Protein backbone atom coordinates (compact mmCIF):
# COMPACT_ATOMS: atom_id res chain seq x y z
CA UNK A 1 0.00 0.00 0.00
CA UNK A 2 2.79 2.42 0.94
CA UNK A 3 4.54 1.69 -2.38
CA UNK A 4 1.35 2.51 -4.28
CA UNK A 5 0.96 5.77 -2.34
CA UNK A 6 4.60 6.62 -3.07
CA UNK A 7 4.07 6.04 -6.79
CA UNK A 8 0.93 8.16 -6.76
CA UNK A 9 2.73 10.86 -4.81
CA UNK A 10 5.60 10.91 -7.29
CA UNK A 11 3.14 11.07 -10.20
CA UNK A 12 1.41 13.99 -8.50
CA UNK A 13 4.75 15.71 -7.94
CA UNK A 14 5.64 15.33 -11.63
CA UNK A 15 2.29 16.82 -12.61
CA UNK A 16 2.85 19.76 -10.28
CA UNK A 17 6.29 20.32 -11.79
CA UNK A 18 4.71 20.32 -15.26
CA UNK A 19 2.03 22.79 -14.16
CA UNK A 20 4.68 24.99 -12.58
CA UNK A 21 6.71 24.99 -15.79
CA UNK A 22 3.61 25.78 -17.85
CA UNK A 23 2.70 28.55 -15.43
CA UNK A 24 6.11 30.17 -15.81
CA UNK A 25 5.75 29.95 -19.59
CA UNK A 26 2.28 31.50 -19.41
CA UNK A 27 3.55 34.35 -17.25
CA UNK A 28 6.39 34.91 -19.71
CA UNK A 29 3.85 35.01 -22.56
CA UNK A 30 1.72 37.55 -20.67
CA UNK A 31 4.76 39.74 -20.08
CA UNK A 32 5.83 39.53 -23.73
CA UNK A 33 2.31 40.28 -24.93
CA UNK A 34 1.99 43.26 -22.64
CA UNK A 35 5.43 44.52 -23.63
CA UNK A 36 4.28 44.51 -27.25
CA UNK A 37 1.12 46.37 -26.26
CA UNK A 38 3.18 48.95 -24.37
CA UNK A 39 5.43 49.38 -27.39
CA UNK A 40 2.38 49.92 -29.59
CA UNK A 41 0.92 52.37 -27.09
CA UNK A 42 4.19 54.29 -26.90
CA UNK A 43 4.32 54.52 -30.69
CA UNK A 44 0.72 55.74 -30.78
CA UNK A 45 1.54 58.26 -28.05
CA UNK A 46 4.57 59.44 -29.99
CA UNK A 47 2.35 60.10 -33.02
CA UNK A 48 -0.16 61.88 -30.80
CA UNK A 49 2.55 64.09 -29.34
CA UNK A 50 3.90 64.81 -32.81
CA UNK A 51 0.43 66.00 -33.79
CA UNK A 52 0.09 68.02 -30.60
CA UNK A 53 3.50 69.58 -31.15
CA UNK A 54 2.47 70.57 -34.66
CA UNK A 55 -0.76 72.09 -33.33
CA UNK A 56 1.21 73.98 -30.68
CA UNK A 57 3.64 75.25 -33.26
CA UNK A 58 0.76 76.42 -35.42
CA UNK A 59 -0.92 77.94 -32.34
CA UNK A 60 -4.00 75.73 -32.69
CA UNK A 61 -3.71 74.37 -29.15
CA UNK A 62 -3.25 75.83 -25.68
CA UNK A 63 0.21 74.78 -24.35
CA UNK A 64 -1.14 74.17 -20.84
CA UNK A 65 -2.93 71.04 -22.03
CA UNK A 66 0.36 69.21 -22.66
CA UNK A 67 1.12 68.54 -18.98
CA UNK A 68 -2.37 67.19 -18.46
CA UNK A 69 -2.00 64.79 -21.39
CA UNK A 70 1.46 63.66 -20.26
CA UNK A 71 0.23 63.06 -16.72
CA UNK A 72 -2.78 61.07 -17.94
CA UNK A 73 -0.65 58.90 -20.20
CA UNK A 74 1.95 58.34 -17.48
CA UNK A 75 -0.66 57.40 -14.89
CA UNK A 76 -2.39 55.06 -17.34
CA UNK A 77 0.86 53.29 -18.13
CA UNK A 78 1.77 52.99 -14.44
CA UNK A 79 -1.67 51.63 -13.62
CA UNK A 80 -1.38 49.03 -16.39
CA UNK A 81 2.05 47.95 -15.20
CA UNK A 82 0.83 47.69 -11.60
CA UNK A 83 -2.19 45.62 -12.67
CA UNK A 84 -0.01 43.22 -14.65
CA UNK A 85 2.46 42.92 -11.77
CA UNK A 86 -0.38 42.20 -9.33
CA UNK A 87 -1.85 39.50 -11.56
CA UNK A 88 1.53 37.82 -12.00
CA UNK A 89 2.36 38.09 -8.27
CA UNK A 90 -1.02 36.67 -7.29
CA UNK A 91 -0.75 33.78 -9.72
CA UNK A 92 2.82 33.01 -8.67
CA UNK A 93 1.94 33.16 -4.96
CA UNK A 94 -1.04 30.86 -5.45
CA UNK A 95 1.08 28.39 -7.39
CA UNK A 96 3.85 28.52 -4.77
CA UNK A 97 1.36 27.82 -1.98
CA UNK A 98 -0.12 24.92 -3.92
CA UNK A 99 3.31 23.42 -4.59
CA UNK A 100 4.34 23.88 -0.96
CA UNK A 101 1.17 22.20 0.31
CA UNK A 102 1.46 19.32 -2.14
CA UNK A 103 5.13 18.78 -1.33
CA UNK A 104 4.38 18.61 2.40
CA UNK A 105 1.41 16.34 1.68
CA UNK A 106 3.63 13.96 -0.31
CA UNK A 107 6.24 13.99 2.46
CA UNK A 108 3.61 13.03 5.02
CA UNK A 109 2.28 10.27 2.77
CA UNK A 110 5.79 8.90 2.25
CA UNK A 111 7.15 9.30 5.78
CA UNK A 112 4.25 8.87 8.18
CA UNK A 113 2.23 5.87 9.24
CA UNK A 114 -1.28 6.97 8.37
CA UNK A 115 -2.77 4.12 10.35
CA UNK A 116 -1.51 5.80 13.53
CA UNK A 117 -3.09 8.79 15.24
CA UNK A 118 0.19 10.70 15.03
CA UNK A 119 0.38 10.29 11.24
CA UNK A 120 -3.26 11.23 10.77
CA UNK A 121 -2.87 14.24 13.06
CA UNK A 122 0.05 15.52 10.98
CA UNK A 123 -2.08 15.20 7.85
CA UNK A 124 -5.05 16.95 9.47
CA UNK A 125 -2.78 19.70 10.80
CA UNK A 126 -1.35 20.27 7.32
CA UNK A 127 -4.83 20.59 5.84
CA UNK A 128 -5.91 22.92 8.66
CA UNK A 129 -2.81 25.10 8.16
CA UNK A 130 -3.55 25.24 4.45
CA UNK A 131 -6.93 26.87 5.13
CA UNK A 132 -5.47 29.50 7.50
PDB file of N, CA and C in Angstrom, residues 59-115:
ATOM      1  N   UNK A  59      -0.077  77.187 -33.277  1.00  0.00           N
ATOM      2  CA  UNK A  59      -0.919  77.941 -32.339  1.00  0.00           C
ATOM      3  C   UNK A  59      -2.392  77.523 -32.380  1.00  0.00           C
ATOM      4  N   UNK A  60      -2.635  76.248 -32.665  1.00  0.00           N
ATOM      5  CA  UNK A  60      -4.005  75.734 -32.687  1.00  0.00           C
ATOM      6  C   UNK A  60      -4.407  75.126 -31.344  1.00  0.00           C
ATOM      7  N   UNK A  61      -3.464  75.060 -30.417  1.00  0.00           N
ATOM      8  CA  UNK A  61      -3.711  74.372 -29.150  1.00  0.00           C
ATOM      9  C   UNK A  61      -3.067  75.149 -28.008  1.00  0.00           C
ATOM     10  N   UNK A  62      -3.756  75.165 -26.875  1.00  0.00           N
ATOM     11  CA  UNK A  62      -3.246  75.831 -25.677  1.00  0.00           C
ATOM     12  C   UNK A  62      -2.117  74.985 -25.077  1.00  0.00           C
ATOM     13  N   UNK A  63      -0.932  75.538 -24.874  1.00  0.00           N
ATOM     14  CA  UNK A  63       0.208  74.777 -24.348  1.00  0.00           C
ATOM     15  C   UNK A  63      -0.025  74.155 -22.974  1.00  0.00           C
ATOM     16  N   UNK A  64      -0.920  74.704 -22.193  1.00  0.00           N
ATOM     17  CA  UNK A  64      -1.140  74.173 -20.839  1.00  0.00           C
ATOM     18  C   UNK A  64      -1.741  72.773 -20.854  1.00  0.00           C
ATOM     19  N   UNK A  65      -2.300  72.362 -21.968  1.00  0.00           N
ATOM     20  CA  UNK A  65      -2.929  71.037 -22.035  1.00  0.00           C
ATOM     21  C   UNK A  65      -1.897  69.912 -22.096  1.00  0.00           C
ATOM     22  N   UNK A  66      -0.674  70.227 -22.501  1.00  0.00           N
ATOM     23  CA  UNK A  66       0.360  69.206 -22.656  1.00  0.00           C
ATOM     24  C   UNK A  66       0.650  68.475 -21.351  1.00  0.00           C
ATOM     25  N   UNK A  67       0.829  69.192 -20.268  1.00  0.00           N
ATOM     26  CA  UNK A  67       1.120  68.542 -18.984  1.00  0.00           C
ATOM     27  C   UNK A  67      -0.008  67.621 -18.558  1.00  0.00           C
ATOM     28  N   UNK A  68      -1.220  68.022 -18.801  1.00  0.00           N
ATOM     29  CA  UNK A  68      -2.368  67.188 -18.456  1.00  0.00           C
ATOM     30  C   UNK A  68      -2.352  65.886 -19.256  1.00  0.00           C
ATOM     31  N   UNK A  69      -2.060  65.989 -20.535  1.00  0.00           N
ATOM     32  CA  UNK A  69      -2.004  64.791 -21.390  1.00  0.00           C
ATOM     33  C   UNK A  69      -0.864  63.881 -20.948  1.00  0.00           C
ATOM     34  N   UNK A  70       0.310  64.456 -20.712  1.00  0.00           N
ATOM     35  CA  UNK A  70       1.455  63.658 -20.264  1.00  0.00           C
ATOM     36  C   UNK A  70       1.150  62.947 -18.951  1.00  0.00           C
ATOM     37  N   UNK A  71       0.562  63.664 -18.011  1.00  0.00           N
ATOM     38  CA  UNK A  71       0.226  63.057 -16.718  1.00  0.00           C
ATOM     39  C   UNK A  71      -0.769  61.918 -16.883  1.00  0.00           C
ATOM     40  N   UNK A  72      -1.772  62.115 -17.717  1.00  0.00           N
ATOM     41  CA  UNK A  72      -2.777  61.070 -17.937  1.00  0.00           C
ATOM     42  C   UNK A  72      -2.150  59.827 -18.553  1.00  0.00           C
ATOM     43  N   UNK A  73      -1.303  60.034 -19.562  1.00  0.00           N
ATOM     44  CA  UNK A  73      -0.645  58.895 -20.203  1.00  0.00           C
ATOM     45  C   UNK A  73       0.288  58.179 -19.234  1.00  0.00           C
ATOM     46  N   UNK A  74       1.032  58.940 -18.459  1.00  0.00           N
ATOM     47  CA  UNK A  74       1.945  58.337 -17.485  1.00  0.00           C
ATOM     48  C   UNK A  74       1.213  57.541 -16.424  1.00  0.00           C
ATOM     49  N   UNK A  75       0.122  58.103 -15.918  1.00  0.00           N
ATOM     50  CA  UNK A  75      -0.665  57.402 -14.894  1.00  0.00           C
ATOM     51  C   UNK A  75      -1.311  56.148 -15.463  1.00  0.00           C
ATOM     52  N   UNK A  76      -1.781  56.228 -16.700  1.00  0.00           N
ATOM     53  CA  UNK A  76      -2.393  55.062 -17.337  1.00  0.00           C
ATOM     54  C   UNK A  76      -1.395  53.936 -17.524  1.00  0.00           C
ATOM     55  N   UNK A  77      -0.191  54.288 -17.951  1.00  0.00           N
ATOM     56  CA  UNK A  77       0.858  53.288 -18.132  1.00  0.00           C
ATOM     57  C   UNK A  77       1.246  52.665 -16.797  1.00  0.00           C
ATOM     58  N   UNK A  78       1.409  53.488 -15.783  1.00  0.00           N
ATOM     59  CA  UNK A  78       1.774  52.988 -14.445  1.00  0.00           C
ATOM     60  C   UNK A  78       0.689  52.068 -13.894  1.00  0.00           C
ATOM     61  N   UNK A  79      -0.555  52.449 -14.088  1.00  0.00           N
ATOM     62  CA  UNK A  79      -1.668  51.628 -13.624  1.00  0.00           C
ATOM     63  C   UNK A  79      -1.675  50.279 -14.335  1.00  0.00           C
ATOM     64  N   UNK A  80      -1.434  50.282 -15.633  1.00  0.00           N
ATOM     65  CA  UNK A  80      -1.382  49.030 -16.393  1.00  0.00           C
ATOM     66  C   UNK A  80      -0.249  48.138 -15.904  1.00  0.00           C
ATOM     67  N   UNK A  81       0.911  48.725 -15.695  1.00  0.00           N
ATOM     68  CA  UNK A  81       2.051  47.954 -15.196  1.00  0.00           C
ATOM     69  C   UNK A  81       1.751  47.367 -13.822  1.00  0.00           C
ATOM     70  N   UNK A  82       1.165  48.164 -12.950  1.00  0.00           N
ATOM     71  CA  UNK A  82       0.830  47.687 -11.604  1.00  0.00           C
ATOM     72  C   UNK A  82      -0.184  46.552 -11.657  1.00  0.00           C
ATOM     73  N   UNK A  83      -1.171  46.672 -12.542  1.00  0.00           N
ATOM     74  CA  UNK A  83      -2.186  45.620 -12.667  1.00  0.00           C
ATOM     75  C   UNK A  83      -1.552  44.319 -13.148  1.00  0.00           C
ATOM     76  N   UNK A  84      -0.690  44.410 -14.137  1.00  0.00           N
ATOM     77  CA  UNK A  84      -0.010  43.216 -14.651  1.00  0.00           C
ATOM     78  C   UNK A  84       0.849  42.596 -13.560  1.00  0.00           C
ATOM     79  N   UNK A  85       1.610  43.423 -12.854  1.00  0.00           N
ATOM     80  CA  UNK A  85       2.456  42.915 -11.769  1.00  0.00           C
ATOM     81  C   UNK A  85       1.622  42.222 -10.698  1.00  0.00           C
ATOM     82  N   UNK A  86       0.485  42.792 -10.354  1.00  0.00           N
ATOM     83  CA  UNK A  86      -0.384  42.198  -9.331  1.00  0.00           C
ATOM     84  C   UNK A  86      -0.928  40.851  -9.780  1.00  0.00           C
ATOM     85  N   UNK A  87      -1.328  40.765 -11.028  1.00  0.00           N
ATOM     86  CA  UNK A  87      -1.846  39.498 -11.557  1.00  0.00           C
ATOM     87  C   UNK A  87      -0.761  38.433 -11.519  1.00  0.00           C
ATOM     88  N   UNK A  88       0.420  38.781 -11.980  1.00  0.00           N
ATOM     89  CA  UNK A  88       1.526  37.823 -11.997  1.00  0.00           C
ATOM     90  C   UNK A  88       1.911  37.427 -10.575  1.00  0.00           C
ATOM     91  N   UNK A  89       2.012  38.394  -9.665  1.00  0.00           N
ATOM     92  CA  UNK A  89       2.363  38.095  -8.275  1.00  0.00           C
ATOM     93  C   UNK A  89       1.325  37.189  -7.618  1.00  0.00           C
ATOM     94  N   UNK A  90       0.055  37.470  -7.864  1.00  0.00           N
ATOM     95  CA  UNK A  90      -1.022  36.672  -7.289  1.00  0.00           C
ATOM     96  C   UNK A  90      -0.973  35.242  -7.815  1.00  0.00           C
ATOM     97  N   UNK A  91      -0.798  35.110  -9.106  1.00  0.00           N
ATOM     98  CA  UNK A  91      -0.746  33.781  -9.715  1.00  0.00           C
ATOM     99  C   UNK A  91       0.464  33.001  -9.202  1.00  0.00           C
ATOM    100  N   UNK A  92       1.601  33.665  -9.145  1.00  0.00           N
ATOM    101  CA  UNK A  92       2.819  33.009  -8.674  1.00  0.00           C
ATOM    102  C   UNK A  92       2.682  32.597  -7.210  1.00  0.00           C
ATOM    103  N   UNK A  93       2.127  33.465  -6.387  1.00  0.00           N
ATOM    104  CA  UNK A  93       1.942  33.157  -4.958  1.00  0.00           C
ATOM    105  C   UNK A  93       1.006  31.966  -4.782  1.00  0.00           C
ATOM    106  N   UNK A  94      -0.086  31.960  -5.544  1.00  0.00           N
ATOM    107  CA  UNK A  94      -1.044  30.856  -5.450  1.00  0.00           C
ATOM    108  C   UNK A  94      -0.383  29.541  -5.863  1.00  0.00           C
ATOM    109  N   UNK A  95       0.389  29.584  -6.924  1.00  0.00           N
ATOM    110  CA  UNK A  95       1.081  28.393  -7.393  1.00  0.00           C
ATOM    111  C   UNK A  95       2.116  27.932  -6.367  1.00  0.00           C
ATOM    112  N   UNK A  96       2.864  28.869  -5.795  1.00  0.00           N
ATOM    113  CA  UNK A  96       3.855  28.519  -4.772  1.00  0.00           C
ATOM    114  C   UNK A  96       3.201  27.860  -3.560  1.00  0.00           C
ATOM    115  N   UNK A  97       2.074  28.408  -3.116  1.00  0.00           N
ATOM    116  CA  UNK A  97       1.360  27.821  -1.977  1.00  0.00           C
ATOM    117  C   UNK A  97       0.866  26.420  -2.295  1.00  0.00           C
ATOM    118  N   UNK A  98       0.376  26.234  -3.500  1.00  0.00           N
ATOM    119  CA  UNK A  98      -0.116  24.919  -3.917  1.00  0.00           C
ATOM    120  C   UNK A  98       1.023  23.905  -3.970  1.00  0.00           C
ATOM    121  N   UNK A  99       2.147  24.315  -4.522  1.00  0.00           N
ATOM    122  CA  UNK A  99       3.305  23.419  -4.593  1.00  0.00           C
ATOM    123  C   UNK A  99       3.814  23.095  -3.194  1.00  0.00           C
ATOM    124  N   UNK A 100       3.876  24.088  -2.330  1.00  0.00           N
ATOM    125  CA  UNK A 100       4.337  23.883  -0.960  1.00  0.00           C
ATOM    126  C   UNK A 100       3.433  22.894  -0.223  1.00  0.00           C
ATOM    127  N   UNK A 101       2.114  23.102  -0.344  1.00  0.00           N
ATOM    128  CA  UNK A 101       1.170  22.198   0.313  1.00  0.00           C
ATOM    129  C   UNK A 101       1.323  20.778  -0.219  1.00  0.00           C
ATOM    130  N   UNK A 102       1.382  20.649  -1.533  1.00  0.00           N
ATOM    131  CA  UNK A 102       1.462  19.317  -2.136  1.00  0.00           C
ATOM    132  C   UNK A 102       2.763  18.627  -1.769  1.00  0.00           C
ATOM    133  N   UNK A 103       3.851  19.364  -1.725  1.00  0.00           N
ATOM    134  CA  UNK A 103       5.134  18.782  -1.332  1.00  0.00           C
ATOM    135  C   UNK A 103       5.068  18.258   0.103  1.00  0.00           C
ATOM    136  N   UNK A 104       4.519  19.057   1.005  1.00  0.00           N
ATOM    137  CA  UNK A 104       4.375  18.611   2.397  1.00  0.00           C
ATOM    138  C   UNK A 104       3.432  17.416   2.493  1.00  0.00           C
ATOM    139  N   UNK A 105       2.374  17.439   1.699  1.00  0.00           N
ATOM    140  CA  UNK A 105       1.413  16.339   1.684  1.00  0.00           C
ATOM    141  C   UNK A 105       2.101  15.047   1.242  1.00  0.00           C
ATOM    142  N   UNK A 106       2.902  15.134   0.182  1.00  0.00           N
ATOM    143  CA  UNK A 106       3.626  13.961  -0.313  1.00  0.00           C
ATOM    144  C   UNK A 106       4.611  13.464   0.738  1.00  0.00           C
ATOM    145  N   UNK A 107       5.299  14.388   1.407  1.00  0.00           N
ATOM    146  CA  UNK A 107       6.241  13.993   2.458  1.00  0.00           C
ATOM    147  C   UNK A 107       5.533  13.240   3.573  1.00  0.00           C
ATOM    148  N   UNK A 108       4.367  13.721   3.968  1.00  0.00           N
ATOM    149  CA  UNK A 108       3.610  13.034   5.021  1.00  0.00           C
ATOM    150  C   UNK A 108       3.184  11.656   4.543  1.00  0.00           C
ATOM    151  N   UNK A 109       2.706  11.569   3.300  1.00  0.00           N
ATOM    152  CA  UNK A 109       2.284  10.269   2.772  1.00  0.00           C
ATOM    153  C   UNK A 109       3.448   9.288   2.726  1.00  0.00           C
ATOM    154  N   UNK A 110       4.624   9.776   2.368  1.00  0.00           N
ATOM    155  CA  UNK A 110       5.788   8.901   2.254  1.00  0.00           C
ATOM    156  C   UNK A 110       6.418   8.559   3.601  1.00  0.00           C
ATOM    157  N   UNK A 111       6.365   9.469   4.554  1.00  0.00           N
ATOM    158  CA  UNK A 111       7.148   9.298   5.783  1.00  0.00           C
ATOM    159  C   UNK A 111       6.347   8.947   7.029  1.00  0.00           C
ATOM    160  N   UNK A 112       5.054   9.093   6.979  1.00  0.00           N
ATOM    161  CA  UNK A 112       4.247   8.867   8.177  1.00  0.00           C
ATOM    162  C   UNK A 112       3.399   7.600   8.038  1.00  0.00           C
ATOM    163  N   UNK A 113       3.138   7.012   9.172  1.00  0.00           N
ATOM    164  CA  UNK A 113       2.230   5.866   9.238  1.00  0.00           C
ATOM    165  C   UNK A 113       0.818   6.420   9.408  1.00  0.00           C
ATOM    166  N   UNK A 114       0.053   6.379   8.335  1.00  0.00           N
ATOM    167  CA  UNK A 114      -1.284   6.968   8.367  1.00  0.00           C
ATOM    168  C   UNK A 114      -2.302   6.100   9.107  1.00  0.00           C
ATOM    169  N   UNK A 115      -1.862   4.929   9.532  1.00  0.00           N
ATOM    170  CA  UNK A 115      -2.768   4.116  10.349  1.00  0.00           C
ATOM    171  C   UNK A 115      -2.644   4.492  11.831  1.00  0.00           C
TER     172      UNK A 115
END
